[in-house]
Coordinates of C-alpha atoms in Angstrom, one line a residue:
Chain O
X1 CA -39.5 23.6 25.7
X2 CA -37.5 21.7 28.5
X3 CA -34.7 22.7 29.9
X4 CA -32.3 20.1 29.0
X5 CA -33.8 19.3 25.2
X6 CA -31.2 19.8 22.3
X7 CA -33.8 19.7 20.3
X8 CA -33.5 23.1 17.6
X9 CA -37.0 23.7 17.8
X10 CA -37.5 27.2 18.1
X11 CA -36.6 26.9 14.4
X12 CA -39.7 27.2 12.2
X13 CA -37.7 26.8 9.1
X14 CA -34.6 24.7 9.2
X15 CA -31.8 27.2 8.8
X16 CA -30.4 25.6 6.0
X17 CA -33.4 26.2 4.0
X18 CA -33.7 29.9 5.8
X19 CA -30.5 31.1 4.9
X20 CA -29.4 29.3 1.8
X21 CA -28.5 32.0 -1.0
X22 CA -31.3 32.5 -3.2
X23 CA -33.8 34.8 -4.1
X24 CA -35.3 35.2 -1.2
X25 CA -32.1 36.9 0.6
X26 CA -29.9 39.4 -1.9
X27 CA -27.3 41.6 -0.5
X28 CA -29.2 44.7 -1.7
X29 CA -32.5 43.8 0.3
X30 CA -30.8 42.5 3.4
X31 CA -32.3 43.1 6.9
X32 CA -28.4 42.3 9.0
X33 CA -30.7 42.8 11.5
X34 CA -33.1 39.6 11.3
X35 CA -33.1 36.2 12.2
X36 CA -34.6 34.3 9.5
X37 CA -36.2 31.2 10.7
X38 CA -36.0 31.4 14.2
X39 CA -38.6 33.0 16.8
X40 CA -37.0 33.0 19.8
X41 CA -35.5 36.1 21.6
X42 CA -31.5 36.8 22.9
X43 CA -32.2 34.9 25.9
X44 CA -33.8 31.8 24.5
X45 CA -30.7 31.8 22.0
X46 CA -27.9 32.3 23.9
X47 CA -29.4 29.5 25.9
X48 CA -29.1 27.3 22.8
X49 CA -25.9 27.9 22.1
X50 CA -25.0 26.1 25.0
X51 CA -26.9 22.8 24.5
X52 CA -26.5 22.8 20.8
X53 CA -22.8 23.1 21.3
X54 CA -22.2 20.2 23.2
X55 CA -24.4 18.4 20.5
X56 CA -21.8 20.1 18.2
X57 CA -18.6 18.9 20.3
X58 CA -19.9 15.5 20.4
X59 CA -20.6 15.1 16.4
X60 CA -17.3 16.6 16.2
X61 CA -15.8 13.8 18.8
X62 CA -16.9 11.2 16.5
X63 CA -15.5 13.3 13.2
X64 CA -12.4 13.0 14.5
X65 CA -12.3 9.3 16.1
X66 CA -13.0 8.7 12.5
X67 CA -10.2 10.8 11.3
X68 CA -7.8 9.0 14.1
X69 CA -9.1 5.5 12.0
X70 CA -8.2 6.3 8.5
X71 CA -11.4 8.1 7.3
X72 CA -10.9 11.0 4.6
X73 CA -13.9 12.9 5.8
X74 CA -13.6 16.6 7.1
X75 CA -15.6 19.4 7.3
X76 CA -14.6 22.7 6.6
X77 CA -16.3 26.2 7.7
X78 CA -15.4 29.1 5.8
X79 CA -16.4 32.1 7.1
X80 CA -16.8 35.1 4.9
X81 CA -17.8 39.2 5.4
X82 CA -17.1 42.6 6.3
X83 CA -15.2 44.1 8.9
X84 CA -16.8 43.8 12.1
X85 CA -19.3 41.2 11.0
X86 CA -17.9 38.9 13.9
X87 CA -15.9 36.4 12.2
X88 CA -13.7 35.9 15.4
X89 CA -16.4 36.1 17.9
X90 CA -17.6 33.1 15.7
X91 CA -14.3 31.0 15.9
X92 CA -14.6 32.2 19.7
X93 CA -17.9 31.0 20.7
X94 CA -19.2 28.3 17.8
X95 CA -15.5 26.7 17.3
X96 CA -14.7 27.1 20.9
X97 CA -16.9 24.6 21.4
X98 CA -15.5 22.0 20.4
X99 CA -11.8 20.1 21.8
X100 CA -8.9 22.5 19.9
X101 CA -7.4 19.1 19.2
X102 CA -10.0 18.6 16.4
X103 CA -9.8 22.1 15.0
X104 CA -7.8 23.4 11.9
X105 CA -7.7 27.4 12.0
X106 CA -6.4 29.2 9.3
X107 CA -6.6 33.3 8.6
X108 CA -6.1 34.5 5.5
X109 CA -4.8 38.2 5.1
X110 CA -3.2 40.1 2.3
X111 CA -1.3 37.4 0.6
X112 CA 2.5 37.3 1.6
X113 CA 5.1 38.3 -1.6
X114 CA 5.4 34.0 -1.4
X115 CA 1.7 33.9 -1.7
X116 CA 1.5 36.6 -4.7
X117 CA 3.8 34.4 -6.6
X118 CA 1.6 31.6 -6.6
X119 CA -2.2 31.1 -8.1
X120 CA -4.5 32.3 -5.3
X121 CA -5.5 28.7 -4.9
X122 CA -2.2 28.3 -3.7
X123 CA -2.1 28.8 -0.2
X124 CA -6.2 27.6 0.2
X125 CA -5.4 24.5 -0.4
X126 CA -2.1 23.9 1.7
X127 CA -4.2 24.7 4.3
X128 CA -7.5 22.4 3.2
X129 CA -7.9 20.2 6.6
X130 CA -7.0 16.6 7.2
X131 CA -9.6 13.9 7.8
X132 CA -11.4 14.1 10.9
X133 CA -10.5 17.5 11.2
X134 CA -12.8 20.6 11.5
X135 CA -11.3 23.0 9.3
X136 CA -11.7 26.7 9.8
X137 CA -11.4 29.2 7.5
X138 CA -11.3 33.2 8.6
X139 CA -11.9 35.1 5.2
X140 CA -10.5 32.5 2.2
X141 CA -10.3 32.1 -1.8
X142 CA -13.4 34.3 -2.0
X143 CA -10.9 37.7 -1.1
X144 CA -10.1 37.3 -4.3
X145 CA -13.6 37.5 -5.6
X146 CA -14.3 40.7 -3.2
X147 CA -11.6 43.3 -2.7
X148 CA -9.7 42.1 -5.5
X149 CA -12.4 42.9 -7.4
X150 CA -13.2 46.0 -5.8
X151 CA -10.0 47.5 -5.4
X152 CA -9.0 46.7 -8.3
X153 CA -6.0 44.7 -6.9
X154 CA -5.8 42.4 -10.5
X155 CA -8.1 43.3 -13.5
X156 CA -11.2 41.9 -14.4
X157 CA -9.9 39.4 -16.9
X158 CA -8.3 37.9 -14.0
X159 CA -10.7 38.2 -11.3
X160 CA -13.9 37.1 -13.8
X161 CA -12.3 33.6 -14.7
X162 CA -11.9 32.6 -11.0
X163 CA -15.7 31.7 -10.0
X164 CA -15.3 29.0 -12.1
X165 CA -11.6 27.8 -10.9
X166 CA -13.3 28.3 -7.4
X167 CA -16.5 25.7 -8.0
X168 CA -14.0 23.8 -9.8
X169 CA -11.9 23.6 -6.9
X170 CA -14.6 23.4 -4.5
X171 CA -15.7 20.4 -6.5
X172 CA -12.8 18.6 -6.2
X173 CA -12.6 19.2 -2.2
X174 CA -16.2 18.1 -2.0
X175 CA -15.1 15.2 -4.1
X176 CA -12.6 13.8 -1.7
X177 CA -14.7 13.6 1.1
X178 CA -14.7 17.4 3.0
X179 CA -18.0 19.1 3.4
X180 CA -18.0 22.5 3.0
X181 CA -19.8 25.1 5.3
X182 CA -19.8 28.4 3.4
X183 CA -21.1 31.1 6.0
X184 CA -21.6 35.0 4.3
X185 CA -21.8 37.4 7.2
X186 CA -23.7 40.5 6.5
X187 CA -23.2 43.6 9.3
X188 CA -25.6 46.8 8.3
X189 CA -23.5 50.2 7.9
X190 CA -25.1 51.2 11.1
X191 CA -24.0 48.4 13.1
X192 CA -20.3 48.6 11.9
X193 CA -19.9 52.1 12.6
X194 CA -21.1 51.1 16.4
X195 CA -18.8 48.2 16.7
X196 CA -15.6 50.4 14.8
X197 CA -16.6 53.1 17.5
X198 CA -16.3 50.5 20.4
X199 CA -12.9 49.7 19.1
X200 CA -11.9 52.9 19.0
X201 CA -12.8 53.8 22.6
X202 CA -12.0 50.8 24.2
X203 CA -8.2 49.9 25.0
X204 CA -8.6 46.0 25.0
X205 CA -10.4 46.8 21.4
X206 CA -7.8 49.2 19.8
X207 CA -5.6 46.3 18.2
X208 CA -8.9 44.9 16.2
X209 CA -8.7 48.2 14.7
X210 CA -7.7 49.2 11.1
X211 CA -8.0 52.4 9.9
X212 CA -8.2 50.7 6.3
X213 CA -11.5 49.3 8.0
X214 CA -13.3 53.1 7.6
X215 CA -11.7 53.6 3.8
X216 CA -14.0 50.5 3.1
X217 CA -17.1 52.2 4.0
X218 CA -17.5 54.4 1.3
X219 CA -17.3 50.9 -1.2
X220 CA -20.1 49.2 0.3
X221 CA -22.4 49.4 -2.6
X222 CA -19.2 48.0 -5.3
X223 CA -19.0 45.2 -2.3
X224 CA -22.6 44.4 -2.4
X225 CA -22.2 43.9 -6.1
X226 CA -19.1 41.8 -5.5
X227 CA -21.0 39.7 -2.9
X228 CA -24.4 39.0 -4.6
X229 CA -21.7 37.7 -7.7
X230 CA -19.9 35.6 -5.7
X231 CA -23.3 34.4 -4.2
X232 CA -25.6 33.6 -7.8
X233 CA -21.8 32.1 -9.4
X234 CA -20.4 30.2 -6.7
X235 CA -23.2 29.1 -4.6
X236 CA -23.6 25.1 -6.4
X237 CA -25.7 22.0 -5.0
X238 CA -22.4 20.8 -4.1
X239 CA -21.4 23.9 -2.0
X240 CA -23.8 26.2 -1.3
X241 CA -23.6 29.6 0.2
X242 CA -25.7 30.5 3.5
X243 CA -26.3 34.2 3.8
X244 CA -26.2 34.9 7.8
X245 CA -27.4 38.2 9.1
X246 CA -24.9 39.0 12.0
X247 CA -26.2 42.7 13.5
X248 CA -27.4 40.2 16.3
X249 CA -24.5 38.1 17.5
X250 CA -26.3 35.5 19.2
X251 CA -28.6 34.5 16.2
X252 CA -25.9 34.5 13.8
X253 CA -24.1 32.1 16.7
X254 CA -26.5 30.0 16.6
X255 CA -27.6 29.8 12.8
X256 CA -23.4 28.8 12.3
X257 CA -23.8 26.1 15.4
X258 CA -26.6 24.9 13.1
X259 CA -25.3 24.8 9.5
X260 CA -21.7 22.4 11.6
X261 CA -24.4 20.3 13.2
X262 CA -26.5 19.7 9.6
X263 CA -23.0 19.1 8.4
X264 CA -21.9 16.8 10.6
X265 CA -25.2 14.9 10.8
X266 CA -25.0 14.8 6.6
X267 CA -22.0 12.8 7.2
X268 CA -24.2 9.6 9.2
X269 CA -20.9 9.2 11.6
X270 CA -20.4 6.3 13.5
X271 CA -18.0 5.5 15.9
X272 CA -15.1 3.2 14.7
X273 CA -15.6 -0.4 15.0
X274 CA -12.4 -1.5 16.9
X275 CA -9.6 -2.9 14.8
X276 CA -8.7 -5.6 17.8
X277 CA -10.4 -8.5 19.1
X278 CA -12.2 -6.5 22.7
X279 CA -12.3 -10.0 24.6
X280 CA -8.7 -10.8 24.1
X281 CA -7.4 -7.0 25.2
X282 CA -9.3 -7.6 28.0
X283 CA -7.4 -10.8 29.2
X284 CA -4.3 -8.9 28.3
X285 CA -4.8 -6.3 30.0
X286 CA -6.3 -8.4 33.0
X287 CA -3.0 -10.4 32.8
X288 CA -0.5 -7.0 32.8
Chain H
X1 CA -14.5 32.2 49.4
X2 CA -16.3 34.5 47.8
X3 CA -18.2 32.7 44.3
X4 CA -16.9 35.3 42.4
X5 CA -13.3 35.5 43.6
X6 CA -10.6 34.5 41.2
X7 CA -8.0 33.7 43.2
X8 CA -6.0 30.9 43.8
X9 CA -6.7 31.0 47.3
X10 CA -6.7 27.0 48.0
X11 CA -3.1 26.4 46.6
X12 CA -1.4 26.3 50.0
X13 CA 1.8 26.4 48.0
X14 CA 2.3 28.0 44.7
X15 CA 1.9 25.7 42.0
X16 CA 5.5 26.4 40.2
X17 CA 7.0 25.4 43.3
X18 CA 4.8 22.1 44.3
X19 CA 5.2 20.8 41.2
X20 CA 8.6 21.7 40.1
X21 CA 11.0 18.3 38.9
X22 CA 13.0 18.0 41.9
X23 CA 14.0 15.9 45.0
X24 CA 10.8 16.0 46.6
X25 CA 9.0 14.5 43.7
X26 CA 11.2 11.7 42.4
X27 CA 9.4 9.5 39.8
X28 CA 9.7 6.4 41.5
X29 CA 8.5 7.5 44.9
X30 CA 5.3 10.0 43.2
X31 CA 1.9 9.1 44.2
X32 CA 0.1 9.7 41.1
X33 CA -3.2 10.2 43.0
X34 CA -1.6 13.4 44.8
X35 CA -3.0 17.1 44.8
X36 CA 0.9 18.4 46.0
X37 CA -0.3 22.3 47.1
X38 CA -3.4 22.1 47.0
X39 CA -6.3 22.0 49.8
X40 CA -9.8 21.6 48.2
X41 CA -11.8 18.9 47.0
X42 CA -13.0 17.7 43.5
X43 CA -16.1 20.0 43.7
X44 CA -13.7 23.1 44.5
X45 CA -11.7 22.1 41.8
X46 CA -14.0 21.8 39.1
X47 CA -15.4 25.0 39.9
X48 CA -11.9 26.4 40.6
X49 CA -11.1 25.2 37.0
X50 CA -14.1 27.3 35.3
X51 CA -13.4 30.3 37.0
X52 CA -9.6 30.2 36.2
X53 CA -10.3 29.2 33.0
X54 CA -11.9 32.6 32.2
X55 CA -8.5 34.3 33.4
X56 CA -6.2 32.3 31.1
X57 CA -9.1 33.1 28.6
X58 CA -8.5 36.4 28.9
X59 CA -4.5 36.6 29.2
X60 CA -4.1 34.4 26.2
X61 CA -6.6 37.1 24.5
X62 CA -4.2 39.9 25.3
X63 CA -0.7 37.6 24.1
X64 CA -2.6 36.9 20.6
X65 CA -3.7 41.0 20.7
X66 CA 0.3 41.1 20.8
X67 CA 1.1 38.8 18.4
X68 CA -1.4 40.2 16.0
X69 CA 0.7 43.7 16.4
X70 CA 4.0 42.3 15.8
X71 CA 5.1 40.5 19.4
X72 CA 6.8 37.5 18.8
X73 CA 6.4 36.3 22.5
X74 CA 4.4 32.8 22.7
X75 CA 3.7 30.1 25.0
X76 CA 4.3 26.6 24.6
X77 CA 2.4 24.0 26.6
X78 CA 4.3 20.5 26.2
X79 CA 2.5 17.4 27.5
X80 CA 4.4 14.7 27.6
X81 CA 3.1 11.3 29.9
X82 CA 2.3 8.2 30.2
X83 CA -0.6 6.3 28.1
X84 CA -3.9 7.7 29.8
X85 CA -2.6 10.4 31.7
X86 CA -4.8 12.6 30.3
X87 CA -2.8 14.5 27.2
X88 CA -6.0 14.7 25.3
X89 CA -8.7 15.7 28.3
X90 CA -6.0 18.2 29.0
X91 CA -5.9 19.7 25.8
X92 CA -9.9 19.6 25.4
X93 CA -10.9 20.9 29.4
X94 CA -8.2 23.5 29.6
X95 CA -6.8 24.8 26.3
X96 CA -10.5 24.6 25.3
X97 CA -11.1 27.4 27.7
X98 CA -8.9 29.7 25.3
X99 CA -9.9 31.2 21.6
X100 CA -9.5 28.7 19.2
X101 CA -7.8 30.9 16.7
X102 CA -4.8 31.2 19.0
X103 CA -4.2 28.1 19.3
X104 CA -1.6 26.1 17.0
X105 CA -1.6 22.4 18.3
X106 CA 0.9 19.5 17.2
X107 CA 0.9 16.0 17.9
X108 CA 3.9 13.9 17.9
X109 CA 3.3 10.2 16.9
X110 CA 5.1 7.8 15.5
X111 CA 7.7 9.6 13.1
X112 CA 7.3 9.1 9.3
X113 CA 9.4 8.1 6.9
X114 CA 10.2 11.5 5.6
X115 CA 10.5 13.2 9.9
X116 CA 12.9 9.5 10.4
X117 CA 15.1 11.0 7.8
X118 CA 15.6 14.1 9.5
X119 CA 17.6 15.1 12.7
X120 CA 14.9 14.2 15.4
X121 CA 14.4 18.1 16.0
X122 CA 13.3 18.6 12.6
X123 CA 9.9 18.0 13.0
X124 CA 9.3 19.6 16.3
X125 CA 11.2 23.0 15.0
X126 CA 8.9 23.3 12.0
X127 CA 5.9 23.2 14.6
X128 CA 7.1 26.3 17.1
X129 CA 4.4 28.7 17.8
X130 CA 4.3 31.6 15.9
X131 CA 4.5 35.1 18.4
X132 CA 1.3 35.5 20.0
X133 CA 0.1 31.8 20.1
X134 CA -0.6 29.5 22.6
X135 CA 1.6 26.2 21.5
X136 CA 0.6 22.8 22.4
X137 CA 2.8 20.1 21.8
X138 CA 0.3 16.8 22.4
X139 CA 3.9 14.3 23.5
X140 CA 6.9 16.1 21.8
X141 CA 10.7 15.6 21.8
X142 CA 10.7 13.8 24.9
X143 CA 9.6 10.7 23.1
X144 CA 13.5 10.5 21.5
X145 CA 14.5 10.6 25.1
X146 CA 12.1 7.8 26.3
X147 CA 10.1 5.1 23.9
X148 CA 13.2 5.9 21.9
X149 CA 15.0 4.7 24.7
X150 CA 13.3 2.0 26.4
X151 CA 12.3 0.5 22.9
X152 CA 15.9 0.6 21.9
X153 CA 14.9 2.2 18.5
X154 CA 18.1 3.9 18.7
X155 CA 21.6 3.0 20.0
X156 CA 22.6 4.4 23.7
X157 CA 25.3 6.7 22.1
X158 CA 22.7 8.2 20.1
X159 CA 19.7 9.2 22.6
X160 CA 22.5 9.6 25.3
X161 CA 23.7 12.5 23.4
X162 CA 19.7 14.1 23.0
X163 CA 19.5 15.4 26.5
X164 CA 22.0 18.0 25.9
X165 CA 20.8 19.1 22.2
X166 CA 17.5 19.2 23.8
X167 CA 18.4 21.5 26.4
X168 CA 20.7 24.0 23.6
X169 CA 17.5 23.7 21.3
X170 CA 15.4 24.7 24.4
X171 CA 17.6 27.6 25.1
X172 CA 17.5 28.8 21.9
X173 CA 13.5 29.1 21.7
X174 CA 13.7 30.6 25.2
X175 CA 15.6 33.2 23.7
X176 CA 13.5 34.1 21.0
X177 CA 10.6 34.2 23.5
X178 CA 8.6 31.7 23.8
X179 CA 8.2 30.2 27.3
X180 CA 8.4 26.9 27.7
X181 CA 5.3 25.0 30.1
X182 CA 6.6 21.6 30.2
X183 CA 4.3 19.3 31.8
X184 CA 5.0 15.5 32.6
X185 CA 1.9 13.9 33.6
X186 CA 1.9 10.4 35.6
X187 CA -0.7 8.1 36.4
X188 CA -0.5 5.0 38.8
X189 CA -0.3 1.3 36.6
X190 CA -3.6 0.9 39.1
X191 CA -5.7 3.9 37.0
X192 CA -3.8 3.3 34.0
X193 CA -5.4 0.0 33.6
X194 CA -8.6 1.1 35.1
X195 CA -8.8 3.9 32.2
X196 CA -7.9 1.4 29.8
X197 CA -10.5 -1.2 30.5
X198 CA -13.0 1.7 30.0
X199 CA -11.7 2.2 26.8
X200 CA -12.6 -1.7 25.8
X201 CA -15.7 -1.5 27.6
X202 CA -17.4 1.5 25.9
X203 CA -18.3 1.9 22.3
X204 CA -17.6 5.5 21.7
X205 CA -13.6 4.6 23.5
X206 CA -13.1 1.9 21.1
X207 CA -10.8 4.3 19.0
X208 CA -8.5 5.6 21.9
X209 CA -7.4 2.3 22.6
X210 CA -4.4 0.6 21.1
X211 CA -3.3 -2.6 22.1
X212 CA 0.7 -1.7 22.2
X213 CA -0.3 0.5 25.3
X214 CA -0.9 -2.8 26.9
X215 CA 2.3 -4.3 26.2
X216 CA 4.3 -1.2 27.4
X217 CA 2.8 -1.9 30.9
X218 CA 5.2 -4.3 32.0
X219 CA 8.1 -1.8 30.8
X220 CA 6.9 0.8 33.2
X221 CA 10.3 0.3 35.1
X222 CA 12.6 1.1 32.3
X223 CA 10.0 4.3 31.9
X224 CA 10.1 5.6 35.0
X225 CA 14.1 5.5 35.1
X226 CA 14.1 7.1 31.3
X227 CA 11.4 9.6 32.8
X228 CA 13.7 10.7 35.7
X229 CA 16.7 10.5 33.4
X230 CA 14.7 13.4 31.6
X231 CA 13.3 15.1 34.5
X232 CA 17.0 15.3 35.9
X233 CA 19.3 16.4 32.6
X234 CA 16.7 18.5 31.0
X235 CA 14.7 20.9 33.9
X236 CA 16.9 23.4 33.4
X237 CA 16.7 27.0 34.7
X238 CA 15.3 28.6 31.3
X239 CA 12.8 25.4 31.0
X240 CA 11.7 23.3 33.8
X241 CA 10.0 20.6 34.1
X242 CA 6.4 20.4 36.3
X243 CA 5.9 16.8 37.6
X244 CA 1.9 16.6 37.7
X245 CA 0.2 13.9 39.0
X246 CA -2.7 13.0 36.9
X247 CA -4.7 9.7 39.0
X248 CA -7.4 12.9 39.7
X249 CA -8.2 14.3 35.9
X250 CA -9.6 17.5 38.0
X251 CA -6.4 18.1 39.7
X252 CA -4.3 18.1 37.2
X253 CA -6.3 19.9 34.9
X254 CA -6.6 22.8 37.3
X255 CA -2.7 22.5 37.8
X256 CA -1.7 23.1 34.9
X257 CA -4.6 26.0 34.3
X258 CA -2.8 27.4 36.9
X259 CA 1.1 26.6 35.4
X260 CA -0.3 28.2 32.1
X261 CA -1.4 31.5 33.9
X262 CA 1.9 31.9 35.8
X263 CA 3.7 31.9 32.3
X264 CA 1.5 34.4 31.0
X265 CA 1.5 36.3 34.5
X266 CA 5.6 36.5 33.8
X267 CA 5.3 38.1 30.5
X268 CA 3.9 40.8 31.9
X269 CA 2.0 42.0 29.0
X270 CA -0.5 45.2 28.0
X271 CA -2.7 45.5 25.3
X272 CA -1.1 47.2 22.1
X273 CA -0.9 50.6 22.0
X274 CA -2.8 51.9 18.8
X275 CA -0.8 52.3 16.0
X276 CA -3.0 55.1 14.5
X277 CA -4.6 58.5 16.5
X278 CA -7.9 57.9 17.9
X279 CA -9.3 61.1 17.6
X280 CA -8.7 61.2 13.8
X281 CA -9.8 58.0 13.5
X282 CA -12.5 59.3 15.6
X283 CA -13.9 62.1 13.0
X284 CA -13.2 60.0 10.0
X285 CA -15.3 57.2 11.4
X286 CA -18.2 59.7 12.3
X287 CA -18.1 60.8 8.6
X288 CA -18.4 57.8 7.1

């Protein structure tokens, strides 16, 4: 491989066949530790990220000079898992690629008394991103689908009848011109206790901590249920789930840098034909 | 200079004080292809840039660790300038060194219908950083004092009267805590026009150009006297203004790196102590 291809090619299954939800990749059965389709080791990947960035930065460039001319298209990530799976270290290092101007971030935490009022669709789609905007998503609608569920925060006649509002609502989004990027983030038990640990002894780390984070643990198996539902109901041709195993940082990096690059490249961009005649400006601007 | 050092070392005058809106750097008289305070080269300062970059990286990490427990300290970067200064380049090569997720960025176009009907305020209250963030303001309510101005959109007695409600609004953020980084970038007519021929000249620049930036040229006059007007009634004590010159993209990006870090510097901030106690947190972890 040279040094200064961007081509993905240490990929021996694209990764949007590798990690789209399926059969082949159920919560219960999940190795967090794997890198499904790719060969290469830490070094060749964190390498990657780099080039396959800027190629991500530069699709993005185009996304939003589209946006800037009047086009509706947007692409939205939404990234989705436990505690510790590296849902920020993802904004960080796969988002932070790309100019801030062109990025919409939202976080979604326990809903505010405001929020509670409303239907939990409420405050997703306020926040849905503009066109030419790449919208990011840190947990979303699908909290209501997972601790709702498991904490029994509203009861199961409620929290059954939303997969369907959700691919509903999903297909109206996709419908108006914003791809979605749905990203599950799977950490092993082992892994999580490492990273809480490292929170815990570290005193830049001590604010990511929760304490609520540990009383989670013991629910893992009710979660995996929750997860694998949410995958097999709301994981349609129109927005489809991609399971990302995230013990190793740098693959699940670059398996996200991926899935925004397929994304963008779905969309055939183009830069914006001018809307003014580029021999007259010229004179004009000769002339001032 | 050591290749690891990340000092400042080649400002032979602090930033803050080079760049500050005063006598010394009177609009009219500013040589936009300047580096006031600074010694090195382009090669220094790109290099300078990256390196620096990490340490605004890291202090912005710490303000959003605050924020996140309850600080409601935030920074607001306001770039306000001249058509190709560089507002978006600025936004892309130095807020782009900085976690996305604390980031909330605005921009300030043309008002619509709804913001016209509004006190000219309205719209840039509503887009204060939250405690913890990193505000940008991409042009801001400087543009009541100047194309508001120049263009006559409104009557003198109106803008005349904007200078002080500026400053009281300004005093009033302050208060709350969020400093104020305000940032008025000039270019020479010379590199304006050089910048915008590129635009016509290159495909993927079609979309940054607009042809009305051509007929504000010959205004540039009535701008720089609306531009000192501004510099002079609103760099108060609580919010001044930093007059960067912007012909050399490199210098003015690593100025304002360096404007940014001095308002983080002044907050003087920690990471949060933990709310909860380690040691239990400790033992429960290791149980789980």
């Amino acid at each position: 491989m040279d040094d200064d291809t961007t081509d993905a090619m240490p990929w021996h299954t694209p990764v949007i066949e590798a990690l789209r939800a399926g059969d082949h990749n159920r919560v219960a059965d999940l190795d967090a530790n794997g890198t499904p389709g790719f060969d290469g080791d830490k070094a060749l990947g964190e390498r990657l990220l780099e080039e396959r960035g800027g190629v991500l930065s530069d699709l993005q460039e185009m996304l939003y000079a589209c946006g800037r001319t009047g086009d509706n298209r947007a692409v939205l990530l939404i990234l989705q898992g436990m505690d510790t799976a590296g849902k920020g270290g993802m904004v960080r290092h796969v988002v932070g690629h790309v100019d801030p101007q062109g990025v919409d971030h939202a976080a979604f935490g326990v809903p505010s008394p405001e929020e509670k009022r409303h239907h939990f669709l409420w405050r997703i789609a306020k926040a849905l991103p503009r066109g030419g905007q790449l919208g990011v998503f840190d947990r979303s609608h699908y909290e209501d689908v997972l601790v709702a569920r498991v904490r029994n925060l509203v009861p199961e006649s409620v929290w059954s009848k939303r997969y369907d509002e959700i691919n509903q609502f999903e297909h109206e989004i996709v419908g108006t011109g914003t791809v979605l990027v749905k990203v599950a983030m799977f950490v092993s038990l082992d892994e999580q206790k490492k990273r809480l640990r490292e929170r815990l002894e570290r005193r830049d780390k001590h604010w990511k901590y929760n304490p609520n984070d540990v009383s989670e643990r013991p629910l893992w198996p009710a979660y995996q249920d929750a997860y694998q539902d949410m995958l097999d109901k709301t994981s349609t041709d129109y927005a489809p789930w991609y399971v990302v195993p995230c013990d190793r940082k740098w693959y699940s990096r670059i398996a996200v840098t991926e899935l925004l690059i397929e994304a963008l490249e779905g969309l055939d961009l183009d830069w914006p034909a001018p809307t003014f005649d580029i021999e007259v400006e010229k004179r004009r601007l000769a002339e001032s």
